[in-house]
PDB file of C-alpha atoms in Angstrom:
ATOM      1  CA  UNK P  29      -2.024 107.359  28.078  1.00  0.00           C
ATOM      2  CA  UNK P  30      -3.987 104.697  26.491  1.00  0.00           C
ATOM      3  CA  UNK P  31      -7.323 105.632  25.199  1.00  0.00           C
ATOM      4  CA  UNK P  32     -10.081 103.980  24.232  1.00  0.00           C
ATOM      5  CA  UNK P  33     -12.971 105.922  22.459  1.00  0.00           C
ATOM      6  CA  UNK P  34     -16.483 104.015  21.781  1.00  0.00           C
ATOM      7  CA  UNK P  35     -18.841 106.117  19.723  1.00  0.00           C
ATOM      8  CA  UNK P  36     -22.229 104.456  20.489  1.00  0.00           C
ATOM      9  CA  UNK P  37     -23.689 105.545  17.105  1.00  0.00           C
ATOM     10  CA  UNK P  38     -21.551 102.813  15.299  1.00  0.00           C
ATOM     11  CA  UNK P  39     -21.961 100.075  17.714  1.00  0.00           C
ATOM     12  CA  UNK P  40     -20.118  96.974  17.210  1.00  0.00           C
ATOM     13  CA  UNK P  41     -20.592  95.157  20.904  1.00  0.00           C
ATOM     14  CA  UNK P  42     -18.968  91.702  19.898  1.00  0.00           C
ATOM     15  CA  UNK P  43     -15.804  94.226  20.066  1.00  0.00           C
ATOM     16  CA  UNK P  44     -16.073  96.275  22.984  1.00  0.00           C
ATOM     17  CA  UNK P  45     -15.161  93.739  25.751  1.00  0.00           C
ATOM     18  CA  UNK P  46     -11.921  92.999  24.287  1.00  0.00           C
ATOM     19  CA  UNK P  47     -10.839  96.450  23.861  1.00  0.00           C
ATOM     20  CA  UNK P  48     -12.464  96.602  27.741  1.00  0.00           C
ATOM     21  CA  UNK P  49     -10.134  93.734  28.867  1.00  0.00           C
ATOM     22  CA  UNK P  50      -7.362  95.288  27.204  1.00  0.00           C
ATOM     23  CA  UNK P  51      -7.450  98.432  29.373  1.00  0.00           C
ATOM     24  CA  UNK P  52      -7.075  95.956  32.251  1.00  0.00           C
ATOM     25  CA  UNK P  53      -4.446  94.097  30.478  1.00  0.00           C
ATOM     26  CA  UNK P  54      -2.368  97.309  30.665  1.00  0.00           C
ATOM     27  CA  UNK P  55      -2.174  97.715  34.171  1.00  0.00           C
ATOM     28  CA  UNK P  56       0.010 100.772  34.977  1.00  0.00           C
ATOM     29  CA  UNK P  57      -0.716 104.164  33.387  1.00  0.00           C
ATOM     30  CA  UNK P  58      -3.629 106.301  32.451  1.00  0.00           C
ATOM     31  CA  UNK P  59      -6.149 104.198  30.728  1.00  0.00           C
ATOM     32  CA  UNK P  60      -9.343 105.872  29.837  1.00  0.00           C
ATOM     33  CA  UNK P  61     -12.756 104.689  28.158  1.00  0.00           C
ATOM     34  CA  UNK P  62     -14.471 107.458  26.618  1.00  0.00           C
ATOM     35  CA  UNK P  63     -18.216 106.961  25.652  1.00  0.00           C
ATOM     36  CA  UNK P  64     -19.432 109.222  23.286  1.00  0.00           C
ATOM     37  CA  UNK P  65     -23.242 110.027  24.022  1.00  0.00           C
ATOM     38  CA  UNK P  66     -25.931 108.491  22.478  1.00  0.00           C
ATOM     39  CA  UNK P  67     -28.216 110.109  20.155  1.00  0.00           C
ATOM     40  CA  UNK P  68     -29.685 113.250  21.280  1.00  0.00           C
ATOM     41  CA  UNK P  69     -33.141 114.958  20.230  1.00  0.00           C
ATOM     42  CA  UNK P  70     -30.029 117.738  19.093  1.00  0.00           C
ATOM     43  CA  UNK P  71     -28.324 115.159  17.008  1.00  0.00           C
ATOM     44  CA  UNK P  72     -31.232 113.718  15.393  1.00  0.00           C
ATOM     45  CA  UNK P  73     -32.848 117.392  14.687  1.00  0.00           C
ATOM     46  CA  UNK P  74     -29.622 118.375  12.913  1.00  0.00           C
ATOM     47  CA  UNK P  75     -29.038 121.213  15.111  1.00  0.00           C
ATOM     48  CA  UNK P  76     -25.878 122.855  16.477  1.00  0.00           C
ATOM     49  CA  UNK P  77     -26.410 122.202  20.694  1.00  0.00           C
ATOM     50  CA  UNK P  78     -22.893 122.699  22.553  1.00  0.00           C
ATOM     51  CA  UNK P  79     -23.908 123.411  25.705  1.00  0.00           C
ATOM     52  CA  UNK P  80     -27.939 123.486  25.572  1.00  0.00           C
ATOM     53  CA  UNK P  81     -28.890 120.143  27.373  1.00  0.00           C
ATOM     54  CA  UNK P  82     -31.607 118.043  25.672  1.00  0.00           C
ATOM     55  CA  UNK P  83     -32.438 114.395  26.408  1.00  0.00           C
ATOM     56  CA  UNK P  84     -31.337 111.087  24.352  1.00  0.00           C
ATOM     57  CA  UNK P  85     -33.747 109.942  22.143  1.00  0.00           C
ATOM     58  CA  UNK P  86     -35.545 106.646  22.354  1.00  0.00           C
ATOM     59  CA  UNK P  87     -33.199 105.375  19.749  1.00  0.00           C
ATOM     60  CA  UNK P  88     -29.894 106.875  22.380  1.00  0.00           C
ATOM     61  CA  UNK P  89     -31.431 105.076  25.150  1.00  0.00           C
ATOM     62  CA  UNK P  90     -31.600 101.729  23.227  1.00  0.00           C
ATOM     63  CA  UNK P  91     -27.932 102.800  22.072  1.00  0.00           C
ATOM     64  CA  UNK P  92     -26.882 103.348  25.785  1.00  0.00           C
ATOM     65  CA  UNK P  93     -28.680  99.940  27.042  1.00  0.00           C
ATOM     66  CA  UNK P  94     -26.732  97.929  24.641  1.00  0.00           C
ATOM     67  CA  UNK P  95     -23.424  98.787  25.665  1.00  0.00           C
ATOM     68  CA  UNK P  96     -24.476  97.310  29.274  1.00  0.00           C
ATOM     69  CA  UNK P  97     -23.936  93.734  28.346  1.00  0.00           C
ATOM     70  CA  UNK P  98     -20.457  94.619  27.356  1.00  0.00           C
ATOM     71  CA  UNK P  99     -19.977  96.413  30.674  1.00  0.00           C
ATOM     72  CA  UNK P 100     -21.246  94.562  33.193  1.00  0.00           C
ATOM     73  CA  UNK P 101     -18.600  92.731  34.284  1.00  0.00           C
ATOM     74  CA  UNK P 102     -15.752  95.399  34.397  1.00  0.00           C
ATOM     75  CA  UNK P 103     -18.106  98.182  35.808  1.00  0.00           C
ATOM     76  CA  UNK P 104     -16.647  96.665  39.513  1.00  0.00           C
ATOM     77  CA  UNK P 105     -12.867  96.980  38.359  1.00  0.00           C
ATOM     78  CA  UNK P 106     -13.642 101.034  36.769  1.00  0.00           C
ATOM     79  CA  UNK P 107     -11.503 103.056  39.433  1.00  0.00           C
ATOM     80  CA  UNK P 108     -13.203 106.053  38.270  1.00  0.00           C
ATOM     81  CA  UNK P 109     -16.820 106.536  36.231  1.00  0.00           C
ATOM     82  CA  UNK P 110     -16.599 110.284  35.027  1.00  0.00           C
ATOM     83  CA  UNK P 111     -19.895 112.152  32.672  1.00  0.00           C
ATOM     84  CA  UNK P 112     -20.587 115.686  31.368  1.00  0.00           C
ATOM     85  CA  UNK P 113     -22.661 117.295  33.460  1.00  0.00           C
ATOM     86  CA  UNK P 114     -25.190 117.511  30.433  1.00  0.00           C
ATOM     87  CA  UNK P 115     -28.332 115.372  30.607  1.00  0.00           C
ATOM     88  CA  UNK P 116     -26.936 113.417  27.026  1.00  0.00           C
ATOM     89  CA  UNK P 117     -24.191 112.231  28.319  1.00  0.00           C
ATOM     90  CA  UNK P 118     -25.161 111.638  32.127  1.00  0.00           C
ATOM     91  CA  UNK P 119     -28.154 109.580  30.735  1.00  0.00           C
ATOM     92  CA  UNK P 120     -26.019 107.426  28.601  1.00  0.00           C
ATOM     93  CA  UNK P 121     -23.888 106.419  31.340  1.00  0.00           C
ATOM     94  CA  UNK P 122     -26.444 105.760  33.579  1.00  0.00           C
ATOM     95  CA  UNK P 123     -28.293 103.514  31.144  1.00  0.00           C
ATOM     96  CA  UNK P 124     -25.163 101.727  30.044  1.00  0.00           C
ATOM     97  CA  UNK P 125     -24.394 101.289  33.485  1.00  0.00           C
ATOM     98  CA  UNK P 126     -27.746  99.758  34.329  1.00  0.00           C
ATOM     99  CA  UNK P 127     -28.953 102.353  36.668  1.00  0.00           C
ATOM    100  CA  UNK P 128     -27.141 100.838  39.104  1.00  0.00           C
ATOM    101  CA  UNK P 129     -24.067 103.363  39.900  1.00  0.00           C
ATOM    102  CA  UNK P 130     -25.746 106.890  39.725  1.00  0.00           C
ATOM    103  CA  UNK P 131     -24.244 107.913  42.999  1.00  0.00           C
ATOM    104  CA  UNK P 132     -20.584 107.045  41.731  1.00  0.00           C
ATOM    105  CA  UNK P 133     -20.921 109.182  38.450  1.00  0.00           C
ATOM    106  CA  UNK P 134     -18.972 111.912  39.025  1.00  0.00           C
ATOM    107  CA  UNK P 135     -20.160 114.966  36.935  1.00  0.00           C
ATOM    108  CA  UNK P 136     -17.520 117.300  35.214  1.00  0.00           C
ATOM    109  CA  UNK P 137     -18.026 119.932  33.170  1.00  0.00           C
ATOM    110  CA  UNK P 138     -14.408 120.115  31.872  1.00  0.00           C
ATOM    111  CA  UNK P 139     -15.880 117.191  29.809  1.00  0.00           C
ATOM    112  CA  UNK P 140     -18.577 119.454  27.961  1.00  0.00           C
ATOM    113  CA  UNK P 141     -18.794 119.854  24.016  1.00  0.00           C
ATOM    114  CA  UNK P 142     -17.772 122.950  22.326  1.00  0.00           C
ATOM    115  CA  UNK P 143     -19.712 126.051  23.604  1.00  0.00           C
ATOM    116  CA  UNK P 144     -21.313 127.686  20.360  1.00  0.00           C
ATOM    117  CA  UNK P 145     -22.341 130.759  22.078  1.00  0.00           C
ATOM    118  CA  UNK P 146     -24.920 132.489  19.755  1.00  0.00           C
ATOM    119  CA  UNK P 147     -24.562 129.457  17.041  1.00  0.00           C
ATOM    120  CA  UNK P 148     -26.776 127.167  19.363  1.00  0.00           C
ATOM    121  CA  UNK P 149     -30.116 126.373  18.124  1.00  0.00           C
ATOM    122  CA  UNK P 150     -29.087 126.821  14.215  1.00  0.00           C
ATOM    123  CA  UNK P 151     -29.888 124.042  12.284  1.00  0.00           C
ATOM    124  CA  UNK P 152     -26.378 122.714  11.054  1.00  0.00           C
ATOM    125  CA  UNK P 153     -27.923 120.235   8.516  1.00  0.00           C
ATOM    126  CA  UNK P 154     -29.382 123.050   6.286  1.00  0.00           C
ATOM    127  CA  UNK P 155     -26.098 124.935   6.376  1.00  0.00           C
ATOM    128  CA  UNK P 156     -23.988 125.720   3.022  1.00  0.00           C
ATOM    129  CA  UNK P 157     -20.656 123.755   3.299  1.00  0.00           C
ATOM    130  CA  UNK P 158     -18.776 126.682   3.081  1.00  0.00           C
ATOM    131  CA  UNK P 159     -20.106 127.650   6.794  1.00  0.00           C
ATOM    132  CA  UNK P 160     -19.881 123.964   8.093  1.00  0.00           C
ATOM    133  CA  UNK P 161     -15.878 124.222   7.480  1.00  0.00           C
ATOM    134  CA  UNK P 162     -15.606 127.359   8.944  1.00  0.00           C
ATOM    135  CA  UNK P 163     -17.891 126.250  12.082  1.00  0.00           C
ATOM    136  CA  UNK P 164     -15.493 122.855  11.905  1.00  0.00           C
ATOM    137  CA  UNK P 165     -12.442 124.117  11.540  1.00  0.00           C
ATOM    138  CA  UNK P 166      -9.941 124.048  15.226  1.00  0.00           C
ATOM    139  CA  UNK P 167      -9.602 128.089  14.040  1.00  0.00           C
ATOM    140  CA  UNK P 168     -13.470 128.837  14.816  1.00  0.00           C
ATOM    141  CA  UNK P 169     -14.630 131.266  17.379  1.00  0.00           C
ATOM    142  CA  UNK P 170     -17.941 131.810  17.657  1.00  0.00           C
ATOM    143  CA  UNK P 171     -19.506 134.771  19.341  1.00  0.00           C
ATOM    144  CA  UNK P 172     -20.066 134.700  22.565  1.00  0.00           C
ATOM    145  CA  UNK P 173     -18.620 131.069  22.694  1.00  0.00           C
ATOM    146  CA  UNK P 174     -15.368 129.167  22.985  1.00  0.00           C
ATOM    147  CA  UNK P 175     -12.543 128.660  21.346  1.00  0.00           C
ATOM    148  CA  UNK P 176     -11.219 124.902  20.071  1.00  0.00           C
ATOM    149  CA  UNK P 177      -8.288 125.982  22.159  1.00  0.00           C
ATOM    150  CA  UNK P 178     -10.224 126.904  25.037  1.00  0.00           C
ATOM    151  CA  UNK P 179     -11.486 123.204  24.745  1.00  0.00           C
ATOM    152  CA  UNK P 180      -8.515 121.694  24.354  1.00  0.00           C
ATOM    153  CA  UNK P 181      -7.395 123.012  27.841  1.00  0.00           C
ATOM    154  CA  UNK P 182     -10.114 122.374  29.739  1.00  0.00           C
ATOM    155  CA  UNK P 183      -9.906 118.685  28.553  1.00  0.00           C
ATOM    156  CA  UNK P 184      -6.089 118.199  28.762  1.00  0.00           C
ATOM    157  CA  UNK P 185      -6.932 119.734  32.797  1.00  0.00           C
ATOM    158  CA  UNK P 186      -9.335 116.632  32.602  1.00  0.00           C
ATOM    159  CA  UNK P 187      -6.835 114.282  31.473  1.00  0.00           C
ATOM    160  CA  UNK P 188      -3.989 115.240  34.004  1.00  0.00           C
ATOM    161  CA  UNK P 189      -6.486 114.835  36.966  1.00  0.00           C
ATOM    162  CA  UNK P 190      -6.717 111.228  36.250  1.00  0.00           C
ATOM    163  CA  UNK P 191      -4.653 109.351  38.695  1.00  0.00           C
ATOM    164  CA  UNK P 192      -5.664 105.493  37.741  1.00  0.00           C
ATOM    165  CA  UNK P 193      -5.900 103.144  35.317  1.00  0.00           C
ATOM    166  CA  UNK P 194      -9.295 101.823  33.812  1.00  0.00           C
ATOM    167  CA  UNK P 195     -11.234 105.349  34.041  1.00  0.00           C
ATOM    168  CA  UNK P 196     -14.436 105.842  32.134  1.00  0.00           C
ATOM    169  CA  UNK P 197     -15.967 108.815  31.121  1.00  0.00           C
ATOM    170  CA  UNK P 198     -19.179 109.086  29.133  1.00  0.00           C
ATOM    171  CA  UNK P 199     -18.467 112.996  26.971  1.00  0.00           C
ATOM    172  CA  UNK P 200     -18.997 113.920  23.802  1.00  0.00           C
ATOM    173  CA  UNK P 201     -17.606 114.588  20.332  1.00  0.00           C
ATOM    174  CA  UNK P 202     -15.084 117.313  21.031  1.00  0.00           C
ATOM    175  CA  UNK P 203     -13.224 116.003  23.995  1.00  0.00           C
ATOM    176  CA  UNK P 204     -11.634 112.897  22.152  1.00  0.00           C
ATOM    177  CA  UNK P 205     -11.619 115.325  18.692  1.00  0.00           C
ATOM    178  CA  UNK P 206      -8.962 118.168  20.752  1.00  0.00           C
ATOM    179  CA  UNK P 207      -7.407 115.395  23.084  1.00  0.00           C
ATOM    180  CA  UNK P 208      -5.691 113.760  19.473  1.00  0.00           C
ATOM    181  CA  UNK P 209      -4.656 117.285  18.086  1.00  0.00           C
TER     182      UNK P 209
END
């Protein structure tokens, strides 16, 4: 499977059609896009979110908006447009698709972030180190959350449900993070 991940914090457009084309260029297989949401009132508040849905920020919409230019023309040839069913990650592929394919985004919540149970809400930022490791490391559990493990089935189910080339799926952090272990 040939993936191509495209974390829209570190935005370098000039390259995104060419990696785009060369999904195409593959033909045969599993080749997926993953979009990594924009910036998220979450993100930019430093806090641990998982599973609590909160809206982009007016800097994540302007990051979802510019991936459109690069998009536009294989948005006809995507055989399958895929999102979290969180409001981040919907929004960003909505915006980057210019609002024009709502109907074919097909929400999924296999493609969700980490759930951090009773760690949601902390702010991560003001943590000691010693506790970002631990809440970093693929051997955390939080209480009454998931497991890394847990994630990294839900996503390979994902993955093996794919049945054409050239899918996209706007997700977050996690799924391409357990996908590579």
């Amino acid at each position: 499977m040939g993936i191509i991940l495209w974390h829209t914090y570190y935005l370098a457009m000039d390259q995104l059609a060419k990696h785009i084309s060369k999904v195409f260029a593959r033909g045969a297989g599993k080749n997926v896009i993953l979009f990594r949401h924009a910036e998220s009132l979450g993100n930019y508040s430093g806090t641990i979110i998982g599973w609590t849905d909160c809206k982009l920020t007016i800097n994540g919409r302007k990051q979802a908006h510019s991936l459109y230019p690069s998009l536009r023309d294989y948005i006809p040839k995507f055989n399958g447009i895929y999102s979290s069913d969180l409001i981040r990650a919907f929004d960003t592929a909505n915006i980057s698709l210019g609002f024009n394919h709502t109907n074919e985004i097909k929400h999924d919540k296999r493609l969700r972030e980490l759930h951090f149970g009773d760690e949601e809400g902390r702010h991560y930022d003001s943590l000691p180190e010693t506790e970002k490791e631990i809440i970093n490391a693929f051997t955390y559990a939080p209480k009454n959350g998931e497991t890394w493990p847990n994630v990294r089935t839900r996503c390979l189910e994902f993955f093996q449900t794919l049945r054409s080339p050239g899918t996209v799926s706007y997700t977050h952090l996690t799924l391409p993070t357990i996908y590579s272990v």
